Amino acid sequence: LTLLLLICGLLVSGVSYVKNISEDSPSNEFFIALEKIPDNSIVFSSIDNGYWIDYTNKKTAFDAFSFESDVKLNDYNDILMLRDAEISRFLLDKYNITHILIDTKVRKNIWGNQMDGLLWVLNYDIEHFNNVYDGDEVDVWRYTKI
């Protein structure tokens, strides 16, 4: 009975672990979208996507280890939340960001599927932002200085 309980416990924990990993991994569309970004580009995206972006020979503007100061954390949050295109462009220039990658997880967690903050800037400042990839789960925008 003890051995059966032990085996069942290992099976249940293994299955739940595999389920969690499959939900945390990016979709194939995520990697297709990353292919649309030239190598060595600096990409703004969710901190959670940093490892995957770095893996594909691109650079992340912000990662989990880059917040050595409150200024950088504030800049990251300002890029996400401000609806001011001029300030957003200033911050993108400050970190030499060339592309922005937004997936559905970020869209839902940050903006609650509302057109707010960075999403608003991307859609209404068409002089500086071009949609490079428009997928079901991932969008990629190219930022161009004028």
Short mmCIF file of C-alpha atoms in Angstrom, two decimals:
data_model
loop_
_atom_site.label_atom_id
_atom_site.label_comp_id
_atom_site.label_asym_id
_atom_site.label_seq_id
_atom_site.Cartn_x
_atom_site.Cartn_y
_atom_site.Cartn_z
CA LEU A 1 0.00 0.00 0.00
CA THR A 2 2.86 2.39 0.84
CA LEU A 3 4.60 1.59 -2.43
CA LEU A 4 1.38 2.18 -4.39
CA LEU A 5 0.86 5.52 -2.64
CA LEU A 6 4.44 6.54 -3.42
CA ILE A 7 4.09 5.64 -7.11
CA CYS A 8 0.76 7.49 -7.41
CA GLY A 9 2.26 10.55 -5.75
CA LEU A 10 5.19 10.59 -8.18
CA LEU A 11 2.87 10.19 -11.16
CA VAL A 12 0.57 13.01 -10.09
CA SER A 13 3.44 15.39 -9.38
CA GLY A 14 5.13 14.47 -12.68
CA VAL A 15 1.99 15.08 -14.70
CA SER A 16 1.34 18.45 -13.04
CA TYR A 17 4.96 19.50 -13.60
CA VAL A 18 4.76 18.61 -17.31
CA LYS A 19 1.49 20.56 -17.59
CA ASN A 20 3.08 23.66 -16.00
CA ILE A 21 6.10 23.51 -18.29
CA SER A 22 3.94 23.19 -21.39
CA GLU A 23 1.90 26.27 -20.38
CA ASP A 24 5.00 28.38 -19.63
CA SER A 25 6.82 27.56 -22.86
CA PRO A 26 6.28 29.94 -25.77
CA SER A 27 4.32 28.77 -28.78
CA ASN A 28 5.75 28.09 -32.23
CA GLU A 29 4.28 31.40 -33.35
CA PHE A 30 6.50 33.15 -30.80
CA PHE A 31 9.62 31.82 -32.56
CA ILE A 32 8.18 32.59 -36.00
CA ALA A 33 7.68 36.19 -34.84
CA LEU A 34 11.25 36.33 -33.51
CA GLU A 35 12.52 35.31 -36.96
CA LYS A 36 11.05 38.57 -38.31
CA ILE A 37 13.45 40.53 -36.10
CA PRO A 38 17.00 40.96 -37.44
CA ASP A 39 19.85 39.46 -35.41
CA ASN A 40 21.49 41.71 -32.79
CA SER A 41 18.39 43.91 -32.59
CA ILE A 42 17.44 45.21 -29.16
CA VAL A 43 13.94 44.00 -28.30
CA PHE A 44 11.54 45.35 -25.71
CA SER A 45 9.23 42.68 -24.33
CA SER A 46 8.10 41.13 -21.10
CA ILE A 47 10.90 40.20 -18.73
CA ASP A 48 9.67 36.59 -18.92
CA ASN A 49 10.49 36.50 -22.64
CA GLY A 50 14.09 37.61 -22.16
CA TYR A 51 15.68 34.17 -22.18
CA TRP A 52 13.91 33.18 -25.39
CA ILE A 53 14.82 36.44 -27.12
CA ASP A 54 18.48 36.13 -26.12
CA TYR A 55 18.46 32.52 -27.30
CA THR A 56 17.58 33.61 -30.85
CA ASN A 57 20.56 35.97 -31.19
CA LYS A 58 18.65 39.12 -30.30
CA LYS A 59 19.16 41.28 -27.24
CA THR A 60 16.62 42.18 -24.61
CA ALA A 61 16.44 45.75 -23.44
CA PHE A 62 15.36 44.66 -19.95
CA ASP A 63 15.84 41.32 -18.24
CA ALA A 64 15.36 40.02 -14.72
CA PHE A 65 18.89 41.04 -13.74
CA SER A 66 18.95 44.50 -15.30
CA PHE A 67 17.07 46.36 -12.59
CA GLU A 68 20.09 47.44 -10.60
CA SER A 69 18.48 50.79 -10.05
CA ASP A 70 14.98 52.10 -9.53
CA VAL A 71 15.45 54.36 -12.57
CA LYS A 72 15.62 51.40 -14.95
CA LEU A 73 12.62 49.73 -13.34
CA ASN A 74 10.67 53.01 -13.59
CA ASP A 75 11.66 53.35 -17.25
CA TYR A 76 10.45 49.81 -17.96
CA ASN A 77 7.11 50.52 -16.29
CA ASP A 78 6.80 53.89 -18.04
CA ILE A 79 7.31 52.29 -21.46
CA LEU A 80 4.55 49.81 -20.66
CA MET A 81 2.03 52.17 -19.12
CA LEU A 82 2.40 55.70 -20.53
CA ARG A 83 0.16 56.88 -23.36
CA ASP A 84 2.55 59.70 -24.22
CA ALA A 85 4.26 58.90 -27.54
CA GLU A 86 6.99 61.51 -27.07
CA ILE A 87 8.11 60.15 -23.69
CA SER A 88 7.84 56.58 -24.99
CA ARG A 89 10.10 57.42 -27.95
CA PHE A 90 12.57 59.14 -25.62
CA LEU A 91 12.79 56.00 -23.46
CA LEU A 92 13.08 53.69 -26.46
CA ASP A 93 15.94 55.85 -27.77
CA LYS A 94 17.59 55.84 -24.35
CA TYR A 95 17.88 52.03 -24.45
CA ASN A 96 18.48 51.79 -28.25
CA ILE A 97 15.37 49.65 -28.66
CA THR A 98 14.60 48.75 -32.28
CA HIS A 99 11.74 46.25 -31.92
CA ILE A 100 8.85 45.58 -29.57
CA LEU A 101 7.40 42.10 -29.06
CA ILE A 102 4.02 41.71 -27.39
CA ASP A 103 2.41 38.33 -26.74
CA THR A 104 -1.07 37.50 -25.49
CA LYS A 105 0.16 36.70 -21.99
CA VAL A 106 1.62 40.19 -21.61
CA ARG A 107 -1.38 41.79 -23.29
CA LYS A 108 -3.72 40.10 -20.82
CA ASN A 109 -1.56 40.49 -17.67
CA ILE A 110 -0.44 44.10 -18.18
CA TRP A 111 -3.30 45.76 -20.03
CA GLY A 112 -6.19 43.34 -19.50
CA ASN A 113 -6.76 43.23 -23.27
CA GLN A 114 -7.44 47.01 -23.27
CA MET A 115 -5.88 49.45 -25.73
CA ASP A 116 -3.78 51.28 -23.15
CA GLY A 117 -0.20 52.35 -22.51
CA LEU A 118 2.30 51.05 -25.04
CA LEU A 119 -0.44 49.37 -27.10
CA TRP A 120 -2.07 52.76 -27.60
CA VAL A 121 1.24 54.35 -28.64
CA LEU A 122 2.00 51.53 -31.10
CA ASN A 123 -1.35 51.81 -32.82
CA TYR A 124 -1.52 55.62 -33.06
CA ASP A 125 2.08 56.73 -33.67
CA ILE A 126 2.31 55.26 -37.15
CA GLU A 127 5.21 57.53 -38.17
CA HIS A 128 7.56 55.72 -35.79
CA PHE A 129 6.09 52.23 -35.40
CA ASN A 130 5.56 49.62 -38.12
CA ASN A 131 3.84 46.33 -37.46
CA VAL A 132 6.31 43.70 -38.72
CA TYR A 133 4.38 40.63 -37.60
CA ASP A 134 0.72 40.45 -36.66
CA GLY A 135 -0.17 37.00 -35.41
CA ASP A 136 -2.85 35.45 -33.27
CA GLU A 137 -0.64 35.28 -30.17
CA VAL A 138 2.32 37.57 -30.90
CA ASP A 139 2.83 41.01 -32.46
CA VAL A 140 6.17 42.52 -33.45
CA TRP A 141 6.64 46.23 -34.06
CA ARG A 142 9.70 47.98 -35.51
CA TYR A 143 10.58 51.33 -33.98
CA THR A 144 12.12 53.85 -36.38
CA LYS A 145 13.69 57.13 -35.31
CA ILE A 146 12.85 60.03 -37.59
#
